[in-house]
Short mmCIF file of C-alpha atoms and ligand atoms in Angstrom, two decimals:
data_model
loop_
_atom_site.label_atom_id
_atom_site.label_comp_id
_atom_site.label_asym_id
_atom_site.label_seq_id
_atom_site.Cartn_x
_atom_site.Cartn_y
_atom_site.Cartn_z
CA UNK A 1 0.00 0.00 0.00
CA UNK A 2 1.53 3.27 -1.06
CA UNK A 3 0.30 5.80 1.46
CA UNK A 4 1.47 9.19 2.57
CA UNK A 5 3.40 9.19 5.80
CA UNK A 6 5.25 11.36 8.24
CA UNK A 7 8.24 9.83 9.95
CA UNK A 8 9.58 10.37 13.42
CA UNK A 9 13.33 10.21 13.87
CA UNK A 10 13.97 9.08 17.38
CA UNK A 11 16.82 10.50 19.46
CA UNK A 12 15.97 8.49 22.54
CA UNK A 13 13.24 10.70 23.97
CA UNK A 14 10.69 9.24 26.35
CA UNK A 15 7.78 10.46 24.25
CA UNK A 16 8.73 8.91 20.89
CA UNK A 17 5.65 6.72 20.66
CA UNK A 18 3.45 9.56 21.81
CA UNK A 19 4.67 11.76 18.98
CA UNK A 20 3.80 9.06 16.44
CA UNK A 21 0.38 8.53 18.00
CA UNK A 22 -0.38 12.24 17.81
CA UNK A 23 0.53 12.27 14.12
CA UNK A 24 -1.84 9.38 13.53
CA UNK A 25 -4.54 11.26 15.40
CA UNK A 26 -4.24 13.75 12.55
CA UNK A 27 -5.19 10.80 10.28
CA UNK A 28 -1.72 10.57 8.80
CA UNK A 29 0.26 7.33 8.94
CA UNK A 30 3.47 7.59 10.94
CA UNK A 31 6.45 5.38 11.69
CA UNK A 32 9.37 5.74 14.08
CA UNK A 33 12.99 5.30 12.98
CA UNK A 34 16.21 5.46 14.92
CA UNK A 35 18.57 8.39 14.26
CA UNK A 36 20.96 5.71 13.01
CA UNK A 37 18.75 5.12 9.95
CA UNK A 38 20.72 6.11 6.81
CA UNK A 39 19.46 9.13 4.88
CA UNK A 40 19.15 7.01 1.70
CA UNK A 41 16.51 4.92 3.41
CA UNK A 42 14.63 8.04 4.49
CA UNK A 43 14.76 9.43 0.95
CA UNK A 44 13.38 6.21 -0.44
CA UNK A 45 10.39 6.41 1.87
CA UNK A 46 9.66 9.86 0.51
CA UNK A 47 7.85 11.06 3.65
CA UNK A 48 5.59 14.11 3.58
CA UNK A 49 7.24 15.39 6.74
CA UNK A 50 9.87 14.55 9.33
CA UNK A 51 9.75 15.06 13.10
CA UNK A 52 12.88 14.90 15.26
CA UNK A 53 12.17 13.83 18.83
CA UNK A 54 13.62 14.89 22.12
CA UNK A 55 16.43 12.98 23.77
CA UNK A 56 18.50 12.87 26.96
CA UNK A 57 21.81 14.19 25.51
CA UNK A 58 23.47 17.54 24.85
CA UNK A 59 23.82 17.95 21.10
CA UNK A 60 27.17 19.82 21.37
CA UNK A 61 28.87 16.98 23.23
CA UNK A 62 31.08 14.56 21.42
CA UNK A 63 29.33 11.29 20.59
CA UNK A 64 25.84 12.76 21.05
CA UNK A 65 23.20 11.42 18.64
CA UNK A 66 23.20 13.47 15.47
CA UNK A 67 22.12 13.39 11.84
CA UNK A 68 23.43 14.52 8.50
CA UNK A 69 22.65 18.13 7.59
CA UNK A 70 21.39 16.87 4.27
CA UNK A 71 18.14 16.03 6.02
CA UNK A 72 17.26 19.74 5.98
CA UNK A 73 17.94 20.06 2.26
CA UNK A 74 15.52 17.44 0.97
CA UNK A 75 12.72 19.96 0.52
CA UNK A 76 10.69 17.98 3.09
CA UNK A 77 9.25 19.93 6.06
CA UNK A 78 11.08 19.15 9.32
CA UNK A 79 9.87 19.80 12.87
CA UNK A 80 12.42 19.46 15.67
CA UNK A 81 11.16 18.95 19.22
CA UNK A 82 13.32 19.72 22.27
CA UNK A 83 16.59 17.86 21.55
CA UNK A 84 15.49 17.68 17.91
CA UNK A 85 15.08 21.48 17.88
CA UNK A 86 18.46 22.03 19.47
CA UNK A 87 20.12 19.64 17.06
CA UNK A 88 18.56 21.44 14.09
CA UNK A 89 19.93 24.77 15.32
CA UNK A 90 23.31 23.28 16.18
CA UNK A 91 23.73 21.62 12.76
CA UNK A 92 22.55 24.66 10.81
CA UNK A 93 24.79 27.19 12.53
CA UNK A 94 22.91 28.35 15.61
CA UNK A 95 24.11 28.02 19.19
CA UNK A 96 23.00 25.63 21.92
CA UNK A 97 24.42 25.75 25.43
CA UNK A 98 23.67 24.92 29.01
CA UNK A 99 20.74 27.09 30.12
CA UNK A 100 21.25 29.43 33.08
CA UNK A 101 17.84 28.29 34.32
CA UNK A 102 16.49 24.80 33.73
CA UNK A 103 12.88 24.91 32.54
CA UNK A 104 10.64 22.09 33.66
CA UNK A 105 6.87 21.72 33.61
CA UNK A 106 4.06 23.97 32.48
CA UNK A 107 5.49 27.22 31.19
CA UNK A 108 3.90 30.33 29.79
CA UNK A 109 5.08 31.01 26.25
CA UNK A 110 4.65 34.10 24.11
CA UNK A 111 4.05 33.55 20.40
CA UNK A 112 6.05 36.02 18.26
CA UNK A 113 5.53 34.60 14.78
CA UNK A 114 4.42 31.64 12.71
CA UNK A 115 0.83 32.68 13.29
CA UNK A 116 -0.16 31.71 9.76
CA UNK A 117 1.75 28.43 9.84
CA UNK A 118 2.91 26.41 12.85
CA UNK A 119 1.07 28.51 15.42
CA UNK A 120 -2.07 29.23 13.40
CA UNK A 121 -4.99 29.57 15.79
CA UNK A 122 -2.78 29.60 18.92
CA UNK A 123 -3.28 32.47 21.38
CA UNK A 124 -0.49 35.04 21.83
CA UNK A 125 0.19 33.65 25.28
CA UNK A 126 -0.11 29.90 25.80
CA UNK A 127 0.95 27.18 28.22
CA UNK A 128 3.48 24.60 27.05
CA UNK A 129 5.33 21.66 28.62
CA UNK A 130 9.06 22.25 28.97
CA UNK A 131 11.73 19.79 30.05
CA UNK A 132 15.27 20.89 29.21
CA UNK A 133 18.61 21.89 30.68
CA UNK A 134 20.18 23.11 27.41
CA UNK A 135 18.72 26.00 25.46
CA UNK A 136 19.00 27.64 22.09
CA UNK A 137 20.90 30.86 22.74
CA UNK A 138 21.18 31.87 19.07
CA UNK A 139 19.09 30.76 16.11
CA UNK A 140 20.68 29.49 12.90
CA UNK A 141 20.96 31.89 9.93
CA UNK A 142 17.68 32.36 8.00
CA UNK A 143 15.63 31.38 11.07
CA UNK A 144 13.27 33.71 12.91
CA UNK A 145 12.34 33.44 16.54
CA UNK A 146 8.62 32.63 16.67
CA UNK A 147 8.15 32.10 20.42
CA UNK A 148 9.91 32.87 23.70
CA UNK A 149 9.44 32.37 27.44
CA UNK A 150 10.78 34.23 30.47
CA UNK A 151 13.83 31.95 30.54
CA UNK A 152 14.17 30.84 26.90
CA UNK A 153 14.83 33.56 24.34
CA UNK A 154 14.10 30.91 21.69
CA UNK A 155 11.13 28.73 22.61
CA UNK A 156 10.52 28.22 18.89
CA UNK A 157 12.21 29.20 15.62
CA UNK A 158 11.28 28.85 11.97
CA UNK A 159 12.72 29.10 8.49
CA UNK A 160 9.44 29.44 6.64
CA UNK A 161 11.04 29.38 3.19
CA UNK A 162 12.39 25.88 3.80
CA UNK A 163 9.56 24.75 6.10
CA UNK A 164 11.95 24.02 8.96
CA UNK A 165 10.63 24.45 12.50
CA UNK A 166 12.34 24.03 15.85
CA UNK A 167 10.37 24.02 19.09
CA UNK A 168 11.90 23.70 22.49
CA UNK A 169 8.75 22.42 24.20
CA UNK A 170 6.78 19.20 23.83
CA UNK A 171 3.56 19.60 21.81
CA UNK A 172 2.92 15.84 22.08
CA UNK A 173 2.16 15.89 25.81
CA UNK A 174 -1.30 16.95 26.88
CA UNK A 175 0.04 19.60 29.29
CA UNK A 176 0.86 21.73 26.23
CA UNK A 177 -2.50 23.45 25.89
CA UNK A 178 -2.49 23.78 22.09
CA UNK A 179 -0.07 20.93 21.39
CA UNK A 180 -2.51 18.98 19.23
CA UNK A 181 -3.29 22.05 17.14
CA UNK A 182 0.39 22.81 16.66
CA UNK A 183 1.07 19.25 15.49
CA UNK A 184 -2.00 19.34 13.28
CA UNK A 185 -0.77 22.57 11.70
CA UNK A 186 2.54 20.92 10.93
CA UNK A 187 1.30 17.50 9.84
CA UNK A 188 -1.74 18.48 7.83
CA UNK A 189 -1.09 22.02 6.65
CA UNK A 190 2.67 22.50 6.45
CA UNK A 191 3.32 18.95 5.20
CA UNK A 192 0.23 19.22 2.94
CA UNK A 193 -1.13 15.78 3.75
CA UNK A 194 -4.62 14.58 2.85
CA UNK A 195 -5.27 12.76 6.14
CA UNK A 196 -6.63 9.49 4.86
CA UNK A 197 -5.32 7.19 7.59
CA UNK A 198 -8.56 6.00 9.15
CA UNK A 199 -9.52 2.72 10.73
CA UNK A 200 -12.28 1.88 8.27
CA UNK A 201 -9.87 2.24 5.37
CA UNK A 202 -7.31 0.24 7.37
CA UNK A 203 -9.77 -2.65 7.65
CA UNK A 204 -10.61 -2.51 3.97
CA UNK A 205 -6.96 -2.42 2.81
CA UNK A 206 -5.79 -5.00 5.29
CA UNK A 207 -8.55 -7.45 4.45
CA UNK A 208 -7.56 -7.17 0.79
CA UNK A 209 -3.86 -7.60 1.65
CA UNK A 210 -4.55 -10.67 3.79
CA UNK A 211 -6.67 -12.28 1.06
CA UNK A 212 -3.96 -11.72 -1.48
CA UNK A 213 -1.17 -13.03 0.70
CA UNK A 214 -3.00 -16.02 2.17
CA UNK A 215 -4.69 -17.16 -1.06
CA UNK A 216 -6.31 -20.47 -0.26
CA UNK A 217 -3.85 -21.19 2.58
CA UNK A 218 -4.65 -22.23 6.13
CA UNK A 219 -4.02 -19.87 9.07
CA UNK A 220 -3.62 -20.76 12.73
CA UNK A 221 -4.05 -18.30 15.59
CA UNK A 222 -3.61 -18.74 19.32
CA UNK A 223 -6.53 -16.76 20.70
CA UNK A 224 -6.20 -15.58 24.29
CA UNK A 225 -9.32 -13.48 24.47
CA UNK A 226 -7.19 -10.36 25.03
CA UNK A 227 -7.74 -7.26 22.89
CA UNK A 228 -5.00 -7.87 20.32
CA UNK A 229 -5.65 -11.52 19.55
CA UNK A 230 -9.43 -10.98 19.53
CA UNK A 231 -9.20 -8.10 17.07
CA UNK A 232 -6.82 -10.14 14.95
CA UNK A 233 -9.24 -13.08 14.95
CA UNK A 234 -12.09 -10.81 13.86
CA UNK A 235 -9.98 -9.26 11.11
CA UNK A 236 -8.85 -12.65 9.80
CA UNK A 237 -12.41 -13.96 10.04
CA UNK A 238 -13.57 -11.16 7.79
CA UNK A 239 -10.75 -11.75 5.34
CA UNK A 240 -10.58 -15.53 5.08
CA UNK A 241 -13.41 -17.06 7.16
CA UNK A 242 -13.10 -20.81 7.50
CA UNK A 243 -9.47 -20.87 6.39
CA UNK A 244 -8.77 -19.61 9.92
CA UNK A 245 -8.53 -21.87 12.95
CA UNK A 246 -8.38 -20.26 16.38
CA UNK A 247 -7.12 -22.28 19.29
CA UNK A 248 -8.24 -20.91 22.63
CA UNK A 249 -6.49 -22.48 25.60
CA UNK A 250 -8.57 -22.11 28.75
CA UNK A 251 -5.96 -22.63 31.42
CA UNK A 252 -8.44 -22.41 34.24
CA UNK A 253 -6.82 -19.17 35.40
CA UNK A 254 -9.16 -16.80 33.60
CA UNK A 255 -11.54 -14.45 35.30
CA UNK A 256 -15.04 -15.66 36.10
CA UNK A 257 -17.07 -16.48 32.95
CA UNK A 258 -14.29 -15.28 30.68
CA UNK A 259 -13.77 -18.58 28.89
CA UNK A 260 -17.47 -18.76 28.04
CA UNK A 261 -17.45 -15.14 26.89
CA UNK A 262 -14.62 -15.80 24.45
CA UNK A 263 -16.42 -18.91 23.21
CA UNK A 264 -19.66 -16.93 22.93
CA UNK A 265 -18.05 -14.45 20.55
CA UNK A 266 -15.78 -16.73 18.51
CA UNK A 267 -17.34 -20.18 19.01
CA UNK A 268 -19.94 -21.96 16.87
CA UNK A 269 -22.79 -19.81 18.22
CA UNK A 270 -20.84 -16.58 17.84
CA UNK A 271 -20.77 -14.07 15.05
CA UNK A 272 -17.81 -15.36 13.03
CA UNK A 273 -17.63 -18.18 10.55
CA UNK A 274 -14.29 -19.71 11.54
CA UNK A 275 -12.93 -22.89 13.09
CA UNK A 276 -12.77 -22.46 16.83
CA UNK A 277 -11.13 -24.93 19.18
CA UNK A 278 -11.44 -24.45 22.92
CA UNK A 279 -9.12 -26.54 25.01
CA UNK A 280 -10.20 -26.92 28.60
CA UNK A 281 -6.86 -27.47 30.21
CA UNK A 282 -7.60 -26.34 33.77
CA UNK A 283 -6.97 -29.72 35.38
CA UNK A 284 -3.62 -30.06 33.62
CA UNK A 285 -2.51 -26.65 34.79
CA UNK A 286 -3.62 -27.21 38.37
CA UNK A 287 -1.77 -30.52 38.43
CA UNK A 288 1.42 -28.86 37.20
CA UNK A 289 1.05 -26.01 39.67
CA UNK A 290 0.38 -28.18 42.70
CA UNK A 291 2.82 -27.45 45.50
CA UNK A 292 4.55 -24.60 43.61
CA UNK A 293 4.79 -21.34 45.54
CA UNK A 294 7.52 -19.28 43.92
CA UNK A 295 6.05 -16.63 41.57
CA UNK A 296 8.61 -16.86 38.76
CA UNK A 297 8.37 -20.65 38.79
CA UNK A 298 4.59 -20.38 38.49
CA UNK A 299 4.90 -18.03 35.52
CA UNK A 300 7.31 -20.43 33.87
CA UNK A 301 5.12 -23.46 34.35
CA UNK A 302 2.08 -21.63 32.97
CA UNK A 303 4.07 -20.48 29.92
CA UNK A 304 5.53 -23.92 29.24
CA UNK A 305 2.23 -25.67 29.65
CA UNK A 306 0.69 -23.29 27.13
CA UNK A 307 3.30 -24.31 24.58
CA UNK A 308 2.64 -27.97 25.24
CA UNK A 309 -1.14 -27.69 24.95
CA UNK A 310 -0.92 -25.52 21.85
CA UNK A 311 1.58 -27.91 20.28
CA UNK A 312 -0.76 -30.85 20.80
CA UNK A 313 -3.62 -28.98 19.19
CA UNK A 314 -1.44 -27.80 16.32
CA UNK A 315 -0.43 -31.43 15.67
CA UNK A 316 -4.08 -32.42 15.43
CA UNK A 317 -4.70 -29.65 12.92
CA UNK A 318 -1.62 -30.58 10.91
CA UNK A 319 0.56 -28.36 8.76
CA UNK A 320 -0.68 -24.81 8.21
CA UNK A 321 0.56 -22.19 5.83
CA UNK A 322 0.51 -19.24 8.18
CA UNK A 323 0.76 -18.61 11.88
CA UNK A 324 -0.94 -15.33 12.81
CA UNK A 325 0.42 -13.24 15.66
CA UNK A 326 -1.12 -10.26 17.41
CA UNK A 327 2.04 -8.16 17.44
CA UNK A 328 1.27 -4.44 17.69
CA UNK A 329 3.44 -1.38 17.09
CA UNK A 330 4.60 -0.78 20.68
CA UNK A 331 5.85 -4.41 20.75
CA UNK A 332 7.91 -3.66 17.66
CA UNK A 333 9.31 -0.39 18.99
CA UNK A 334 10.01 -1.79 22.46
CA UNK A 335 11.85 -4.71 20.96
CA UNK A 336 14.31 -2.24 19.47
CA UNK A 337 13.18 -2.92 15.90
CA UNK A 338 12.03 0.63 15.36
CA UNK A 339 12.97 3.78 17.17
CA UNK A 340 15.71 4.21 19.68
CA UNK A 341 14.31 2.74 22.88
CA UNK A 342 16.78 3.09 25.71
CA UNK A 343 15.46 0.00 27.42
CA UNK A 344 15.12 -2.80 24.96
CA UNK A 345 12.61 -5.29 26.26
CA UNK A 346 12.28 -8.78 25.00
CA UNK A 347 8.69 -9.38 24.11
CA UNK A 348 6.89 -12.62 23.60
CA UNK A 349 5.26 -11.36 20.42
CA UNK A 350 8.40 -10.31 18.60
CA UNK A 351 11.46 -12.27 17.69
CA UNK A 352 11.33 -15.88 18.84
CA UNK A 353 9.31 -17.97 16.42
CA UNK A 354 7.52 -20.98 17.81
CA UNK A 355 9.21 -24.11 16.46
CA UNK A 356 6.44 -26.35 17.76
CA UNK A 357 3.99 -25.46 15.00
CA UNK A 358 4.41 -26.63 11.42
CA UNK A 359 3.94 -23.41 9.46
CA UNK A 360 5.57 -21.63 6.56
CA UNK A 361 5.16 -17.95 7.33
CA UNK A 362 4.11 -15.57 10.07
CA UNK A 363 1.47 -12.93 9.45
CA UNK A 364 1.12 -9.94 11.76
CA UNK A 365 -1.56 -7.66 10.30
CA UNK A 366 -1.74 -5.39 13.40
CA UNK A 367 2.00 -4.80 13.47
CA UNK A 368 1.75 -1.11 12.60
CA UNK A 369 -1.06 -0.16 14.98
CA UNK A 370 -1.08 1.44 18.41
CA UNK A 371 -3.37 0.00 21.06
CA UNK A 372 -6.07 2.64 20.65
CA UNK A 373 -6.05 2.00 16.92
CA UNK A 374 -6.38 -1.74 17.49
CA UNK A 375 -9.44 -0.96 19.62
CA UNK A 376 -10.94 1.19 16.87
CA UNK A 377 -10.43 -1.66 14.41
CA UNK A 378 -12.14 -4.01 16.87
CA UNK A 379 -15.20 -1.75 17.07
CA UNK A 380 -15.17 -1.35 13.30
CA UNK A 381 -15.30 -5.15 13.01
CA UNK A 382 -18.27 -5.37 15.37
CA UNK A 383 -16.59 -6.83 18.45
CA UNK A 384 -18.44 -6.15 21.71
CA UNK A 385 -17.22 -3.15 23.72
CA UNK A 386 -16.49 -5.17 26.86
CA UNK A 387 -13.96 -7.14 24.85
CA UNK A 388 -12.46 -4.19 23.01
CA UNK A 389 -12.02 -2.07 26.15
CA UNK A 390 -10.90 -4.82 28.47
CA UNK A 391 -8.46 -3.80 31.16
CA UNK A 392 -5.04 -5.42 30.94
CA UNK A 393 -4.94 -8.98 32.18
CA UNK A 394 -1.65 -10.82 32.63
CA UNK A 395 -0.87 -13.79 30.40
CA UNK A 396 -0.40 -16.09 33.43
CA UNK A 397 -3.84 -14.96 34.57
CA UNK A 398 -5.03 -15.57 38.09
CA UNK A 399 -2.01 -17.80 38.56
CA UNK A 400 -0.14 -14.66 39.60
CA UNK A 401 -3.05 -13.17 41.55
CA UNK A 402 -2.98 -16.05 43.97
CA UNK A 403 -0.07 -15.71 46.31
CA UNK A 404 1.57 -19.06 47.02
CA UNK A 405 0.26 -22.36 45.74
CA UNK A 406 -2.52 -22.33 43.14
CA UNK A 407 -5.41 -24.72 43.72
CA UNK A 408 -8.85 -25.09 42.15
CA UNK A 409 -10.38 -23.91 45.42
CA UNK A 410 -8.26 -20.76 45.51
CA UNK A 411 -9.06 -20.04 41.86
CA UNK A 412 -12.77 -20.24 42.67
CA UNK A 413 -12.34 -17.83 45.61
CA UNK A 414 -10.41 -15.23 43.66
CA UNK A 415 -12.73 -15.50 40.64
CA UNK A 416 -15.84 -14.95 42.75
CA UNK A 417 -14.32 -12.14 44.81
CA UNK A 418 -13.00 -10.40 41.71
CA UNK A 419 -16.37 -10.70 39.99
CA UNK A 420 -18.14 -9.03 42.90
CA UNK A 421 -15.52 -6.28 43.03
CA UNK A 422 -15.81 -5.55 39.31
CA UNK A 423 -19.60 -5.62 39.38
CA UNK A 424 -19.79 -3.24 42.33
CA UNK A 425 -17.29 -0.80 40.82
CA UNK A 426 -19.24 -0.79 37.57
CA UNK A 427 -22.42 -0.04 39.48
CA UNK A 428 -20.97 2.56 41.83
CA UNK A 429 -21.36 5.30 39.20
CA UNK A 430 -17.77 6.50 39.64
CA UNK A 431 -16.83 9.39 37.40
CA UNK A 432 -14.03 7.31 35.95
CA UNK A 433 -13.16 3.69 36.63
CA UNK A 434 -9.60 3.00 37.78
CA UNK A 435 -7.21 2.05 34.97
CA UNK A 436 -6.86 -1.44 36.38
CA UNK A 437 -8.63 -3.13 39.29
CA UNK A 438 -8.92 -6.66 40.52
CA UNK A 439 -9.05 -8.89 43.56
CA UNK A 440 -6.14 -11.10 44.53
CA UNK A 441 -5.86 -13.82 47.12
CA UNK A 442 -3.28 -13.59 49.84
CA UNK A 443 -1.91 -16.80 51.21
CA UNK A 444 -2.81 -15.66 54.70
CA UNK A 445 -5.50 -17.25 56.80
CA UNK A 446 -6.63 -15.82 60.09
CA UNK A 447 -9.25 -16.25 62.76
CA UNK A 448 -12.64 -14.61 62.42
CA UNK A 449 -16.15 -15.08 63.66
CA UNK A 450 -19.19 -15.66 61.50
CA UNK A 451 -22.59 -16.23 63.12
CA UNK A 452 -21.49 -17.91 66.32
CA UNK A 453 -18.76 -19.87 64.65
CA UNK A 454 -15.06 -19.42 64.72
CA UNK A 455 -13.61 -19.25 61.19
CA UNK A 456 -10.07 -19.68 59.94
CA UNK A 457 -10.19 -18.39 56.39
CA UNK A 458 -8.33 -16.49 53.66
CA UNK A 459 -7.83 -12.77 53.24
CA UNK A 460 -8.70 -11.24 49.87
CA UNK A 461 -6.93 -8.07 48.80
CA UNK A 462 -8.51 -5.45 46.54
CA UNK A 463 -6.26 -3.54 44.17
CA UNK A 464 -7.10 -0.53 42.00
CA UNK A 465 -4.63 1.78 40.31
CA UNK A 466 -4.46 5.00 38.35
CA UNK A 467 -1.76 4.99 35.74
CA UNK A 468 -0.91 6.27 32.30
CA UNK A 469 1.54 3.67 31.08
CA UNK A 470 1.54 0.99 33.82
CA UNK A 471 5.22 1.74 34.42
CA UNK A 472 4.28 3.81 37.45
CA UNK A 473 0.96 3.79 39.27
CA UNK A 474 -0.91 5.20 42.27
CA UNK A 475 -3.56 3.45 44.30
CA UNK A 476 -7.04 4.70 43.37
CA UNK A 477 -9.05 6.64 45.93
CA UNK A 478 -12.14 4.44 45.76
CA UNK A 479 -14.91 5.84 47.98
CA UNK A 480 -15.00 4.08 51.35
CA UNK A 481 -18.70 3.17 51.05
CA UNK A 482 -17.99 1.33 47.82
CA UNK A 483 -15.15 -0.61 49.42
CA UNK A 484 -17.37 -1.44 52.39
CA UNK A 485 -20.08 -2.78 50.16
CA UNK A 486 -17.60 -4.92 48.22
CA UNK A 487 -16.18 -6.17 51.53
CA UNK A 488 -19.52 -7.17 52.90
CA UNK A 489 -20.64 -8.90 49.69
CA UNK A 490 -17.42 -10.89 49.37
CA UNK A 491 -17.48 -12.03 52.98
CA UNK A 492 -21.14 -13.01 52.74
CA UNK A 493 -21.06 -14.62 49.33
CA UNK A 494 -17.63 -16.16 48.88
CA UNK A 495 -17.02 -19.17 51.03
CA UNK A 496 -13.54 -19.38 52.48
CA UNK A 497 -12.96 -15.64 52.94
CA UNK A 498 -13.22 -13.81 56.27
CA UNK A 499 -11.05 -10.72 55.77
CA UNK A 500 -10.63 -8.02 53.08
CA UNK A 501 -7.67 -5.67 52.64
CA UNK A 502 -7.28 -2.69 50.32
CA UNK A 503 -3.83 -2.26 48.78
CA UNK A 504 -2.56 1.32 49.10
CA UNK A 505 0.85 0.71 47.57
CA UNK A 506 2.02 2.78 44.63
CA UNK A 507 4.35 1.50 41.91
CA UNK A 508 7.22 1.77 42.63
CA UNK A 509 7.89 0.37 45.19
CA UNK A 510 5.04 -2.09 44.55
CA UNK A 511 4.02 -3.60 41.23
CA UNK A 512 0.51 -3.56 39.86
CA UNK A 513 0.07 -7.30 40.17
CA UNK A 514 0.53 -8.98 43.53
CA UNK A 515 2.39 -12.18 42.93
P1 XMP B 1 3.33 -5.06 37.08
O1 XMP B 1 2.78 -6.08 38.01
O2 XMP B 1 4.62 -5.49 36.43
O3 XMP B 1 2.28 -4.95 35.89
O4 XMP B 1 3.43 -3.70 37.70
C1 XMP B 1 2.26 -3.94 34.93
C2 XMP B 1 1.17 -4.28 33.93
O5 XMP B 1 1.50 -5.45 33.18
C3 XMP B 1 0.54 -6.46 33.38
N1 XMP B 1 1.26 -7.74 33.47
C4 XMP B 1 1.31 -8.62 32.48
N2 XMP B 1 0.77 -8.61 31.25
N3 XMP B 1 1.72 -10.72 30.81
C5 XMP B 1 0.97 -9.67 30.41
O6 XMP B 1 0.46 -9.69 29.29
C6 XMP B 1 2.30 -10.81 32.03
O7 XMP B 1 2.96 -11.77 32.36
C7 XMP B 1 2.08 -9.70 32.90
N4 XMP B 1 2.50 -9.43 34.17
C8 XMP B 1 1.99 -8.19 34.49
C9 XMP B 1 -0.18 -6.10 34.66
O8 XMP B 1 -1.48 -6.62 34.71
C10 XMP B 1 -0.16 -4.59 34.58
O9 XMP B 1 -1.18 -4.11 33.75
#
């Protein structure tokens, strides 16, 4: 598909993915490339515009990430952000040095120019997000200063003739009041893009691509019921119907009713005409997990058992032509395959190919999408909202929400408690639900009294967090009455529980899950 795109050249900034997402919100396709990408490759892509990200370095220091000056002579509009802005000035003959005052956080900025171009529609005085210790003390020749702050003489500069723009602040973060407008001005107006990247056209193109590539071949997909694999199943169903077989391994560590929900959507009575195999493997998993207490060991066993079960099913199905994987764009970027991620994570979806399935090729139709785009595709394909907007759920499932040994009895307790908690939160009419919330089972039993009887039962712990990226999180301030109601329902309705705790721990030092 030959579509217009804007590319982001990544200098190691924390917001690289955010920049790309914002471009796509302008309905323009966007990809991230490391600053190590050769200029020839960039030229070949023929992007409509280029954005240089921020980064942790000082551009005047030896060995700092840089780029060839030729980039600014391609006739393609370039927008430098923070480090990217400083680098543009540095390379083109301006001056960057350590700032006398470090600017950090929301900062009032005065717009001095660019009011017909980059800053069209932006008020004379506006709030932006700053985070820098170096500053541009002198602009490069042919550039005009188009914004300043109390501490930065150059908050933004432009060479309108060449469509080169340098801004010291971060328009991609929401704290910059008119950030989206500024990026829209660049992406849509300055780069003269048509803005045709939309999820309905994505579905249409991708369905056609899949049909062409797969032909009459057979495709196998491991369906977990999570957002990515569900959307992928729906997309493949639309493209190739019965040529698709989904294997859904119910490891007995799913949330209450979840296995049946997945079967309801994708199974024989659901809305897709595909082959659906549900493997009820709970007993196998419980047997393997018996007596195991150590969290990493539990994770390992659950992962290995999945491979074994899936392998057995794949053998029954026989050779397939394609194995479909629900890889999405953040997986690709975080694996170091795009961009310049400082921390390169290994990810189960990228890299290692399963050697236990007899297949010829991998297909990854969601590989270029961000999570919110995957969700839009899911809605477009008619998947139910509860599935499309599911909160994150760990691959090892309740296996890591049960502290200590996993047993069928403990799974029942945590499923029932969690179900009550989720139901009550949904019904509490909170302005916004926490980003993630669940019940977990501690391994602690203690004495209580119920009726006139002494009890010696488990303690359930309730967790709810507010977070943007799940890398850091705060405990949610759930109203006390709601917690009390959840407490009383769990104690009354879930046999084996006589105590409820609420987890106040933030991350760090805690983690979101409680293994
Ligand atoms: P932690 O506990 O590391 O969790 O603070 C951060 C986020 O990641 C989810 N999580 C997982 N997701 N497989 C997943 O797909 C896993 O093994 C896994 N472990 C944790 C967790 O639910 C939270 O959203």
